[in-house]
Coordinates of C-alpha atoms and ligand atoms in Angstrom, one line a residue:
M1 CA -16.2 8.2 22.6
S2 CA -16.4 3.9 22.7
E3 CA -15.0 2.0 25.5
G4 CA -12.5 -0.9 23.6
G5 CA -12.1 -3.4 26.1
E6 CA -10.1 -4.0 29.3
F7 CA -6.6 -5.4 29.0
D8 CA -3.6 -6.2 31.3
F9 CA -1.4 -4.5 29.2
V10 CA -2.0 -2.3 25.8
I11 CA 1.4 -2.8 23.8
V12 CA 0.9 0.5 21.0
G13 CA 3.0 -0.3 17.7
G14 CA 3.6 -3.8 16.2
G15 CA 6.9 -3.3 14.5
S16 CA 10.2 -4.7 15.7
A17 CA 10.0 -4.2 19.1
G18 CA 6.3 -4.8 19.8
A19 CA 5.4 -7.8 17.9
V20 CA 8.0 -9.5 20.2
L21 CA 6.5 -8.7 23.3
A22 CA 3.0 -9.0 22.1
N23 CA 4.5 -12.8 21.7
R24 CA 6.0 -13.2 25.0
L25 CA 3.7 -11.5 27.4
S26 CA 0.3 -13.4 25.5
A27 CA 2.9 -16.4 26.6
D28 CA 1.4 -16.2 30.0
P29 CA -2.6 -17.4 29.3
A30 CA -3.3 -15.8 32.6
L31 CA -2.6 -11.9 31.2
R32 CA -5.0 -10.1 28.2
I33 CA -2.7 -8.3 25.4
C34 CA -4.1 -6.0 23.0
L35 CA -1.6 -4.9 20.6
V36 CA -2.5 -1.7 18.6
E37 CA -1.2 -0.8 15.7
A38 CA -1.7 1.9 13.2
G39 CA -0.9 0.1 9.9
P40 CA -2.6 -2.6 8.3
R41 CA -2.0 -6.3 8.4
D42 CA 0.9 -7.4 6.1
G43 CA -0.9 -9.0 3.6
S44 CA 1.2 -7.2 0.8
P45 CA 3.4 -9.2 -1.7
F46 CA 6.0 -6.8 -1.6
I47 CA 6.7 -7.3 2.1
G48 CA 7.3 -11.0 1.1
I49 CA 9.6 -11.1 -1.5
P50 CA 12.8 -9.3 -0.8
L51 CA 13.8 -6.7 -3.8
G52 CA 10.0 -5.8 -2.9
V53 CA 11.8 -3.4 -0.3
M54 CA 12.8 -1.1 -3.4
W55 CA 8.8 -0.3 -3.6
L56 CA 8.4 -0.5 0.1
T57 CA 10.4 2.8 0.8
K58 CA 7.9 5.0 -0.7
D59 CA 4.9 3.0 -0.4
A60 CA 2.0 5.0 1.4
R61 CA -0.1 2.0 2.3
H62 CA 2.7 0.7 4.6
N63 CA 4.9 3.6 5.5
W64 CA 4.4 6.4 7.6
L65 CA 6.6 8.3 4.8
F66 CA 7.9 10.9 7.5
S67 CA 10.0 13.6 6.0
T68 CA 12.2 15.9 8.4
A69 CA 12.0 19.9 8.9
P70 CA 15.0 21.9 6.9
Q71 CA 18.7 20.5 7.7
A72 CA 20.8 23.2 8.7
G73 CA 23.7 21.1 8.1
L74 CA 22.5 19.7 4.6
N75 CA 22.2 22.9 2.7
G76 CA 18.3 23.1 4.2
R77 CA 17.8 20.2 2.6
T78 CA 14.7 18.0 3.9
V79 CA 15.1 14.3 3.8
S80 CA 12.6 11.4 3.6
V81 CA 12.1 9.6 6.8
P82 CA 10.4 6.3 6.0
R83 CA 8.9 4.0 9.2
G84 CA 6.7 1.1 9.0
K85 CA 2.7 1.5 9.2
V86 CA 2.4 -2.6 9.2
L87 CA 2.5 -5.1 11.7
G88 CA 6.0 -6.1 11.6
G89 CA 6.4 -1.5 11.6
S90 CA 10.0 -1.0 10.0
S91 CA 10.9 -4.9 10.0
A92 CA 8.2 -5.3 7.1
I93 CA 10.0 -2.3 4.6
N94 CA 13.6 -2.5 6.0
G95 CA 17.2 -3.8 4.0
M96 CA 16.6 -7.0 6.3
V97 CA 20.2 -6.8 7.5
Y98 CA 20.6 -8.7 10.3
I99 CA 23.3 -6.8 12.8
R100 CA 23.8 -6.0 16.3
G101 CA 26.3 -3.9 17.3
H102 CA 29.8 -3.7 19.0
R103 CA 30.4 -5.2 22.3
A104 CA 31.6 -1.8 23.7
D105 CA 28.4 0.0 22.6
Y106 CA 26.6 -2.1 25.3
D107 CA 29.2 -1.7 28.3
A108 CA 28.6 2.2 27.1
W109 CA 25.4 1.9 28.1
A110 CA 25.7 0.2 31.4
E111 CA 29.0 2.3 32.1
A112 CA 26.4 5.8 31.8
G113 CA 24.2 3.9 34.5
C114 CA 22.1 1.4 32.6
T115 CA 22.4 -1.3 34.7
G116 CA 21.8 -4.9 33.2
W117 CA 22.7 -3.3 29.5
D118 CA 26.1 -4.1 29.3
Y119 CA 27.2 -6.4 26.2
D120 CA 27.2 -9.8 28.2
S121 CA 23.9 -9.3 29.5
V122 CA 22.0 -8.1 26.8
L123 CA 23.3 -11.2 24.6
P124 CA 21.2 -13.5 26.0
Y125 CA 18.8 -11.8 24.4
F126 CA 20.0 -11.4 21.5
R127 CA 20.3 -15.2 21.0
R128 CA 16.6 -16.1 22.2
S129 CA 15.4 -14.4 19.7
E130 CA 17.2 -16.1 17.0
A131 CA 17.1 -19.0 15.1
N132 CA 20.6 -18.7 12.3
R133 CA 20.6 -21.4 9.4
N134 CA 24.0 -21.4 9.0
A135 CA 25.5 -24.0 11.6
G136 CA 29.2 -22.6 10.8
L137 CA 28.4 -19.7 13.2
D138 CA 29.8 -20.5 16.5
A139 CA 26.2 -20.6 18.9
A140 CA 28.3 -18.8 22.1
F141 CA 27.0 -15.8 20.4
H142 CA 24.1 -17.2 17.8
G143 CA 21.0 -18.7 19.2
S144 CA 19.4 -21.3 16.6
D145 CA 15.8 -22.3 18.1
G146 CA 14.3 -18.9 18.4
P147 CA 10.9 -17.4 16.1
L148 CA 13.3 -15.0 13.6
A149 CA 15.2 -16.5 11.0
V150 CA 18.7 -15.3 10.2
S151 CA 20.0 -16.7 7.0
D152 CA 22.9 -16.7 4.4
L153 CA 21.6 -14.6 0.9
R154 CA 20.4 -17.0 -1.3
N155 CA 22.1 -15.9 -4.0
P156 CA 24.6 -13.0 -3.7
N157 CA 25.4 -10.8 -6.5
P158 CA 29.1 -11.8 -7.6
V159 CA 29.8 -8.0 -7.7
D160 CA 30.0 -8.7 -3.4
L161 CA 32.5 -11.0 -3.6
D162 CA 34.8 -8.7 -5.9
F163 CA 34.1 -6.3 -3.4
M164 CA 35.8 -8.0 -0.5
E165 CA 38.5 -9.2 -2.7
A166 CA 39.4 -5.2 -3.9
A167 CA 39.2 -4.0 -0.1
G168 CA 40.9 -7.0 0.7
R169 CA 44.2 -5.3 -1.5
L170 CA 43.4 -2.7 0.8
Q171 CA 44.2 -4.1 3.7
I172 CA 40.5 -4.2 4.5
R173 CA 39.8 -8.5 6.1
P174 CA 37.0 -10.2 5.4
C175 CA 34.6 -10.4 8.6
A176 CA 33.4 -14.2 9.2
D177 CA 31.0 -13.0 11.9
F178 CA 29.3 -9.3 11.7
N179 CA 27.7 -10.8 14.9
A180 CA 30.4 -11.5 16.9
P181 CA 31.5 -9.2 19.7
E182 CA 33.0 -7.0 18.3
P183 CA 33.0 -7.0 14.2
E184 CA 35.4 -5.4 11.6
G185 CA 36.1 -5.7 8.1
V186 CA 34.1 -6.8 5.3
G187 CA 31.6 -9.7 3.9
I188 CA 28.0 -10.1 2.8
Y189 CA 25.4 -9.5 5.2
Q190 CA 23.1 -12.3 7.0
V191 CA 19.9 -11.2 6.7
T192 CA 16.2 -11.8 8.5
Q193 CA 14.8 -14.4 5.9
K194 CA 13.6 -17.6 6.0
D195 CA 13.3 -19.5 3.1
G196 CA 14.4 -16.6 0.8
K197 CA 11.5 -14.1 2.1
R198 CA 11.2 -11.7 4.3
H199 CA 10.9 -12.9 7.9
S200 CA 9.9 -9.6 9.7
T201 CA 9.2 -9.3 13.3
A202 CA 5.0 -9.8 12.5
R203 CA 5.9 -12.9 10.2
A204 CA 8.5 -13.9 13.4
F205 CA 6.5 -13.5 16.6
L206 CA 2.9 -13.0 15.9
A207 CA 2.0 -15.1 12.8
P208 CA 2.4 -18.2 15.2
V209 CA 0.6 -17.1 18.2
I210 CA -1.7 -15.3 16.4
R211 CA -4.7 -17.6 17.6
R212 CA -3.9 -17.5 21.5
G213 CA -7.5 -16.2 23.1
N214 CA -5.9 -13.8 25.1
L215 CA -4.1 -11.7 22.2
H216 CA -5.9 -9.4 20.6
I217 CA -4.6 -7.3 17.7
L218 CA -5.7 -4.2 16.3
T219 CA -4.8 -3.0 13.2
E220 CA -5.5 0.4 11.6
A221 CA -6.0 1.8 14.9
E222 CA -4.2 5.1 15.5
V223 CA -3.2 5.9 19.3
I224 CA -4.1 9.9 19.8
R225 CA -2.8 9.4 23.6
V226 CA -2.3 7.7 26.6
D227 CA -5.0 8.2 29.3
M228 CA -3.8 9.6 32.6
A229 CA -5.1 9.4 36.1
T230 CA -3.3 11.0 39.0
G231 CA 0.3 10.3 37.7
R232 CA -0.8 6.5 36.4
A233 CA -1.2 5.4 33.4
T234 CA -4.9 3.7 32.6
G235 CA -5.2 3.1 29.0
V236 CA -5.0 4.9 25.8
T237 CA -7.5 6.9 23.7
L238 CA -7.2 5.4 19.5
R239 CA -8.6 6.4 16.5
R240 CA -10.1 4.0 14.0
K241 CA -9.6 4.2 9.9
D242 CA -13.5 5.7 10.1
G243 CA -12.4 8.3 12.1
T244 CA -14.4 7.0 15.3
E245 CA -11.9 7.2 18.8
Q246 CA -12.4 4.4 21.2
R247 CA -10.7 4.0 24.7
L248 CA -9.3 0.8 25.8
T249 CA -7.9 0.0 29.2
A250 CA -4.7 -1.1 30.6
R251 CA -5.0 -2.6 33.8
R252 CA -1.6 -2.7 34.8
E253 CA 0.4 -1.1 32.1
V254 CA 0.7 0.8 28.9
V255 CA 3.9 -0.3 26.9
L256 CA 4.9 2.4 23.9
S257 CA 6.4 0.5 21.3
A258 CA 5.6 2.8 17.9
G259 CA 9.4 3.8 17.3
A260 CA 11.8 6.3 17.6
I261 CA 9.5 8.9 16.1
G262 CA 6.0 7.7 17.4
S263 CA 7.1 6.6 21.0
P264 CA 8.0 10.5 21.9
D265 CA 5.0 11.8 20.1
I266 CA 2.5 10.2 21.6
L267 CA 4.2 11.2 25.0
L268 CA 4.5 14.9 23.8
R269 CA 0.5 14.3 22.7
S270 CA -0.1 13.1 26.2
G271 CA 1.3 16.0 28.3
I272 CA 4.2 13.9 28.5
G273 CA 8.0 16.1 28.0
P274 CA 9.0 19.4 27.9
A275 CA 6.9 21.7 30.0
A276 CA 7.3 24.7 27.8
Q277 CA 6.9 22.9 24.6
I278 CA 3.7 20.9 25.6
R279 CA 2.2 24.8 26.5
G280 CA 3.1 25.8 23.4
F281 CA 1.3 23.8 21.5
G282 CA -1.7 24.3 23.6
G283 CA -1.4 21.0 25.4
T284 CA -1.7 20.3 29.2
V285 CA 2.0 19.3 31.2
V286 CA 1.3 16.2 33.0
A287 CA 5.4 15.9 33.4
D288 CA 7.3 18.1 32.9
L289 CA 10.4 15.6 31.0
P290 CA 13.1 17.7 29.1
G291 CA 14.3 14.5 27.2
V292 CA 11.2 13.5 25.4
G293 CA 12.0 14.0 21.8
Q294 CA 15.4 14.9 22.3
N295 CA 19.0 12.6 21.3
L296 CA 17.7 11.7 18.8
Q297 CA 21.1 10.1 16.8
D298 CA 20.6 8.7 13.1
H299 CA 23.5 7.1 10.4
V300 CA 24.1 10.3 8.9
D301 CA 25.3 8.0 4.8
V302 CA 26.6 9.3 1.7
M303 CA 27.0 7.3 -1.7
V304 CA 29.7 6.7 -4.6
I305 CA 27.4 5.5 -7.5
C306 CA 29.1 4.2 -10.5
K307 CA 27.2 3.0 -14.3
S308 CA 29.3 -0.6 -15.4
R309 CA 30.3 -1.4 -18.7
S310 CA 29.8 -5.5 -17.2
R311 CA 26.1 -6.3 -16.9
T312 CA 27.1 -8.4 -13.4
P313 CA 25.1 -5.8 -11.3
Y314 CA 22.2 -6.2 -11.3
G315 CA 20.2 -3.6 -13.6
I316 CA 17.8 -2.9 -16.5
S317 CA 18.5 -3.0 -20.2
V318 CA 18.1 -4.7 -23.1
G319 CA 21.1 -7.0 -22.9
A320 CA 19.8 -8.2 -19.2
L321 CA 16.5 -9.1 -20.2
P322 CA 17.1 -12.9 -21.1
R323 CA 18.8 -13.1 -17.0
L324 CA 15.5 -11.1 -15.6
A325 CA 13.4 -13.5 -17.2
A326 CA 15.3 -16.8 -15.5
D327 CA 15.6 -14.8 -12.0
G328 CA 11.2 -14.1 -12.0
L329 CA 11.7 -17.7 -12.7
K330 CA 14.4 -18.9 -10.1
W331 CA 11.7 -17.2 -7.7
I332 CA 9.0 -18.9 -8.6
F333 CA 10.6 -22.5 -8.4
G334 CA 12.5 -22.0 -5.1
N335 CA 12.7 -18.3 -3.9
G336 CA 16.0 -17.2 -4.9
G337 CA 17.5 -15.0 -8.2
M338 CA 17.4 -11.1 -7.9
L339 CA 14.0 -11.2 -6.3
S340 CA 15.7 -12.8 -3.1
S341 CA 18.2 -9.7 -2.9
N342 CA 17.5 -7.1 -0.3
M343 CA 19.8 -5.1 -2.5
V344 CA 22.4 -4.0 0.4
E345 CA 24.0 -7.3 0.2
A346 CA 27.3 -6.5 1.6
G347 CA 29.3 -4.3 2.9
G348 CA 31.1 -3.7 6.7
F349 CA 33.0 -1.7 9.1
V350 CA 36.1 0.1 8.8
R351 CA 38.4 2.4 10.7
S352 CA 38.4 5.9 9.4
S353 CA 42.4 6.3 9.9
P354 CA 44.1 3.7 12.0
G355 CA 44.2 5.7 15.4
E356 CA 40.6 4.8 15.4
P357 CA 39.9 2.7 18.9
R358 CA 37.5 0.7 16.2
P359 CA 35.3 0.8 13.2
D360 CA 33.7 4.1 13.0
L361 CA 32.5 3.7 9.6
Q362 CA 29.8 1.1 7.6
F363 CA 29.8 0.3 4.7
H364 CA 26.3 -1.1 2.5
I365 CA 27.3 -1.9 -1.5
I366 CA 24.0 -2.4 -3.9
P367 CA 25.4 -4.7 -6.5
G368 CA 23.2 -2.0 -8.6
R369 CA 23.1 1.5 -9.8
K370 CA 21.1 3.4 -7.2
S371 CA 19.4 6.2 -8.9
H372 CA 21.3 9.8 -8.0
R373 CA 18.3 11.5 -8.8
G374 CA 15.7 10.2 -6.9
R375 CA 13.7 7.7 -9.2
M376 CA 13.1 4.8 -8.6
V377 CA 15.2 2.8 -10.9
E378 CA 17.9 3.7 -13.4
Y379 CA 18.1 2.4 -17.0
G380 CA 21.6 0.5 -17.0
H381 CA 24.1 -1.2 -14.4
G382 CA 26.6 -0.2 -12.3
V383 CA 27.5 -0.6 -8.3
S384 CA 26.2 1.7 -5.5
L385 CA 28.7 2.5 -2.4
H386 CA 26.7 3.7 1.2
T387 CA 29.5 5.1 3.7
C388 CA 27.9 5.8 6.5
V389 CA 29.0 6.7 10.1
L390 CA 28.9 4.5 12.8
R391 CA 28.6 7.1 16.7
P392 CA 27.2 10.7 15.1
E393 CA 28.1 13.5 17.5
S394 CA 25.2 15.4 15.5
R395 CA 21.8 15.2 17.8
G396 CA 18.4 16.3 16.7
S397 CA 14.6 15.8 17.7
V398 CA 11.2 14.9 17.8
T399 CA 8.9 18.0 18.5
R400 CA 5.4 19.2 18.0
S401 CA 4.3 22.5 17.2
S402 CA 0.6 21.9 17.3
A403 CA -1.7 19.3 19.1
T404 CA -2.5 17.6 15.8
G405 CA -0.9 16.8 12.3
R406 CA 2.8 15.2 12.4
P407 CA 5.6 15.7 14.2
V408 CA 8.7 18.1 13.6
I409 CA 11.4 15.5 12.9
D410 CA 15.2 17.3 12.8
L411 CA 17.4 15.0 12.3
G412 CA 20.6 17.4 12.7
L413 CA 22.3 15.5 10.8
L414 CA 25.8 16.7 9.9
T415 CA 25.3 19.4 12.7
A416 CA 28.5 18.7 14.0
E417 CA 31.7 19.0 12.0
A418 CA 33.3 15.7 12.9
D419 CA 30.7 13.7 11.3
L420 CA 31.2 15.4 8.1
A421 CA 35.0 15.2 8.7
R422 CA 34.4 11.5 9.0
L423 CA 32.6 10.9 5.7
V424 CA 34.5 12.8 3.8
K425 CA 37.0 9.8 4.6
G426 CA 34.5 7.6 3.7
V427 CA 33.8 8.6 0.6
R428 CA 37.8 8.7 0.1
L429 CA 37.9 4.7 1.3
A430 CA 35.0 4.0 -1.0
R431 CA 35.8 5.1 -4.2
A432 CA 39.6 3.5 -3.1
I433 CA 38.1 0.4 -2.9
L434 CA 36.0 0.6 -6.7
R435 CA 38.6 1.6 -8.4
E436 CA 40.8 -1.8 -7.1
E437 CA 40.1 -4.9 -9.6
P438 CA 38.8 -6.8 -9.4
M439 CA 36.0 -4.2 -9.0
A440 CA 37.9 -2.2 -11.7
R441 CA 37.2 -4.7 -14.4
H442 CA 33.8 -4.0 -14.3
G443 CA 34.4 -0.6 -16.0
L444 CA 33.1 1.8 -13.7
S445 CA 32.8 5.2 -14.0
E446 CA 31.6 7.6 -11.4
I447 CA 28.3 9.1 -11.8
I448 CA 28.4 10.7 -8.2
P449 CA 30.3 12.6 -6.2
G450 CA 32.1 12.6 -9.8
D451 CA 35.9 12.8 -11.0
D452 CA 35.9 16.9 -11.3
V453 CA 34.8 16.5 -7.0
Q454 CA 38.7 15.5 -5.4
S455 CA 39.7 18.0 -2.9
D456 CA 38.3 17.8 0.6
E457 CA 36.0 21.3 0.1
G458 CA 34.8 19.7 -2.8
L459 CA 33.5 16.4 -1.4
K460 CA 32.2 18.3 2.0
G461 CA 29.9 20.3 -0.3
F462 CA 29.5 16.8 -2.2
I463 CA 28.4 15.8 0.5
Q464 CA 26.3 18.3 2.0
Q465 CA 24.3 18.0 -0.9
N466 CA 24.1 14.3 -1.0
A467 CA 24.1 12.9 2.4
R468 CA 20.7 11.5 3.8
T469 CA 20.2 8.8 6.5
V470 CA 20.1 4.9 6.3
Y471 CA 17.0 4.9 8.1
H472 CA 18.0 4.5 11.8
P473 CA 16.6 6.9 14.3
V474 CA 17.0 6.1 18.0
G475 CA 17.3 7.9 21.1
T476 CA 14.2 10.2 21.5
C477 CA 13.1 8.3 24.6
A478 CA 16.9 7.9 26.6
M479 CA 17.3 5.3 28.6
G480 CA 19.1 6.7 31.8
R481 CA 19.2 8.4 35.2
G482 CA 20.0 11.9 34.2
P483 CA 17.6 14.8 34.0
A484 CA 17.8 14.0 30.0
A485 CA 16.7 10.3 30.5
V486 CA 12.7 9.6 29.7
V487 CA 12.5 5.6 30.8
D488 CA 15.4 4.1 33.7
E489 CA 17.0 0.8 33.3
R490 CA 13.7 -0.8 33.6
L491 CA 12.2 1.2 30.5
R492 CA 9.5 2.6 33.0
V493 CA 8.8 6.4 32.5
H494 CA 10.1 8.4 35.1
G495 CA 7.4 10.3 37.6
I496 CA 4.5 8.0 35.8
S497 CA 3.4 4.5 37.1
G498 CA 2.0 1.8 34.3
L499 CA 4.0 3.4 31.4
R500 CA 7.1 1.8 29.6
V501 CA 9.3 2.7 26.3
V502 CA 9.9 -0.4 24.8
D503 CA 12.0 -0.2 21.2
A504 CA 14.5 1.9 19.6
S505 CA 14.1 4.8 21.2
I506 CA 15.3 4.1 24.1
M507 CA 18.9 3.4 23.4
P508 CA 20.9 6.4 25.2
T509 CA 23.5 6.2 22.5
I510 CA 23.1 4.9 18.7
V511 CA 24.6 1.5 18.3
S512 CA 27.5 0.6 15.8
G513 CA 25.4 -1.0 13.1
N514 CA 21.6 -1.3 12.2
T515 CA 19.2 -1.3 14.5
N516 CA 16.6 -3.7 13.9
A517 CA 18.2 -6.8 15.6
P518 CA 19.1 -3.9 19.0
A519 CA 15.1 -2.7 18.7
I520 CA 14.4 -6.7 18.7
M521 CA 16.7 -7.3 21.9
I522 CA 15.4 -4.8 23.6
A523 CA 11.9 -6.2 23.4
E524 CA 12.9 -9.5 24.7
K525 CA 14.6 -8.2 27.5
G526 CA 12.0 -5.5 28.3
A527 CA 9.7 -8.4 28.0
D528 CA 11.8 -10.3 31.0
M529 CA 11.3 -7.0 33.1
I530 CA 7.2 -6.5 32.6
L531 CA 6.5 -10.4 33.5
A532 CA 9.0 -10.5 36.4
D533 CA 7.7 -6.6 38.0
R534 CA 4.3 -7.9 37.7
L535 CA 4.8 -11.0 39.9
S536 CA 7.0 -8.5 42.5
A537 CA 4.0 -5.8 42.2
Ligands
FAD1 C1 13.4 1.7 4.6 C2 14.0 1.2 6.2 C3 15.3 0.4 5.9 C4 16.1 -0.3 7.4 N1 16.9 -1.2 6.9 C5 17.5 -1.9 8.4 C6 17.9 -2.8 7.9 O1 18.6 -3.7 7.1 N2 18.5 -3.5 8.8 C7 18.5 -3.0 10.0 O2 19.0 -3.6 11.3 N3 17.6 -2.3 10.3 C8 17.2 -1.3 9.8 N4 16.1 -0.4 9.4 C9 15.9 0.3 10.9 C10 14.7 -1.3 11.6 O3 13.8 -1.2 10.8 C11 14.3 0.0 12.7 O4 15.2 0.5 13.4 C12 13.4 -1.0 13.5 O5 12.6 -1.8 12.6 C13 13.1 -0.4 14.2 O6 11.9 -1.0 15.5 P1 10.8 0.1 16.3 O7 10.2 -1.6 17.0 O8 11.3 1.0 17.7 O9 9.8 0.3 15.4 P2 9.1 0.0 14.6 O10 9.3 -1.4 13.8 O11 9.0 1.4 13.8 O12 7.9 -0.2 14.8 C14 6.8 0.9 15.4 C15 5.1 0.7 15.2 O13 4.3 1.5 15.8 C16 3.4 1.7 14.7 N5 3.0 3.2 15.1 C17 3.7 4.4 15.1 N6 2.7 5.2 16.3 C18 1.7 4.7 16.3 C19 0.5 5.4 17.1 N7 0.2 6.3 17.5 N8 -0.3 3.7 16.7 C20 -0.3 2.8 16.8 N9 0.6 2.6 16.2 C21 1.9 3.2 15.9 C22 4.0 2.0 13.5 O14 3.0 1.8 12.6 C23 4.8 0.5 13.5 O15 4.1 -0.7 13.3 C24 15.3 0.0 8.1 C25 14.5 1.2 8.2 C26 13.6 1.6 7.1 C27 13.0 2.3 7.6

């Protein structure tokens, strides 16, 4: 084992949160920062070109490609859990949709004891990171000079507007700004893109500061454990690509930003977690923290997929060849056309029934025919409408059954009956929108669930056999004060000094929307806390 150097802060994971932290902490030239990332640098063209998202969700070089344990609520199926493994983390492989959630999500965190995390307190951190390119949005809610570009899609597919009009016929109103405090209705999503290209956190937060002399970035270095001495984190042990092990010393703190799968897993491997589980795989218990890896929440999702007679939606067909060629040129001469599409272009927030206090379902519409049998593309055109449950009651976990190898991921999808019931309503609503004009004039015919699946029981069976995740796992190092909490409201691991977790895993409950912007906000706020605590230490 070699010594890799001494730093003030060692940040583990250069993803959505970690890249932000590395930027903000290294802004103080008196601090020496090391950012450790298991994946490579982000040179691949598939990352910059938005449509590359289709490739990246299955790409072993930039993706951990996890898979779940058999899911009890999904007829024992396993589902894939892609996670970014590259500078930028999941923000480098995600769908780029920029959404923050609902005011009530954050107010509920504060009410549960996470002081300082209510909506009004976190809003400045969302604004600080953001450079919104749409000057028409309310500046009270949007930043214009932060590092992260948030843009309107360059060339949304016309189907998006048809979707909105069809929803309007069902009294679902358009939503002018999905990032106002209480979003509801449908529209075209804003995306984390700059000039038509993906703006991952690596590009937004790391690229501009890469030459800072006090910021050291190690890639292709996987942290195996946090090193401890008498209840204090002293550094990390990591494994380089060539298999050699190295130790880094953290004079002040180790900050885990390895994401909702990686962060609890590193804690478990470091002996911090449920004592019985750690002993079970032969580990040494450093701190008995029963909440580590528990409380996993994710947005359970199912698709209605239709083929279309019209070739307006994206697709591969002989008739579409001239358009595909034109789209290639639009990209080459201005980063536009289909290649600038994030695929999940539009959608919105709706209530499964009028009695719901706020939207409990989210749509993501792909103006293209997604494969219903696991292929990357299918021949032909169509539309695919995702429906997900915004605040699922089901809970899962990240655990370990052995000291080495991969963690066991149980997303717990649909283990709560209420989530299944909501999805049934969601699929009915999705179908109703697709049947309305002007969607109907695309000549849609349903591939899944299929016209013969109409009863509640039939739909339940279809959902259990087809539901998956929209890739938003959170909550596995939950912030709070009770026995199940892992970090306090300053994101310090309970009972251990010099150790924080700053990423999506600290959410006590999942937000009502996509989770990238919230992970970035958590890091913005976490950075302020770390810097403030340094001065008062
Ligand atoms: C395919 C996909 C599509 C998505 N689409 C959207 C979307 O459109 N909009 C949206 O808002 N959200 C989306 N999300 C979710 C969103 O991207 C994540 O919630 C967010 O990026 C999580 O940020 P994080 O910092 O917690 O973790 P990550 O960004 O995943 O970062 C964790 C980093 O830690 C590294 N790491 C892990 N373990 C170790 C270790 N042992 N040693 C060193 N490094 C380690 C990882 O390689 C990674 O780089 C999507 C996610 C995926 C996977």
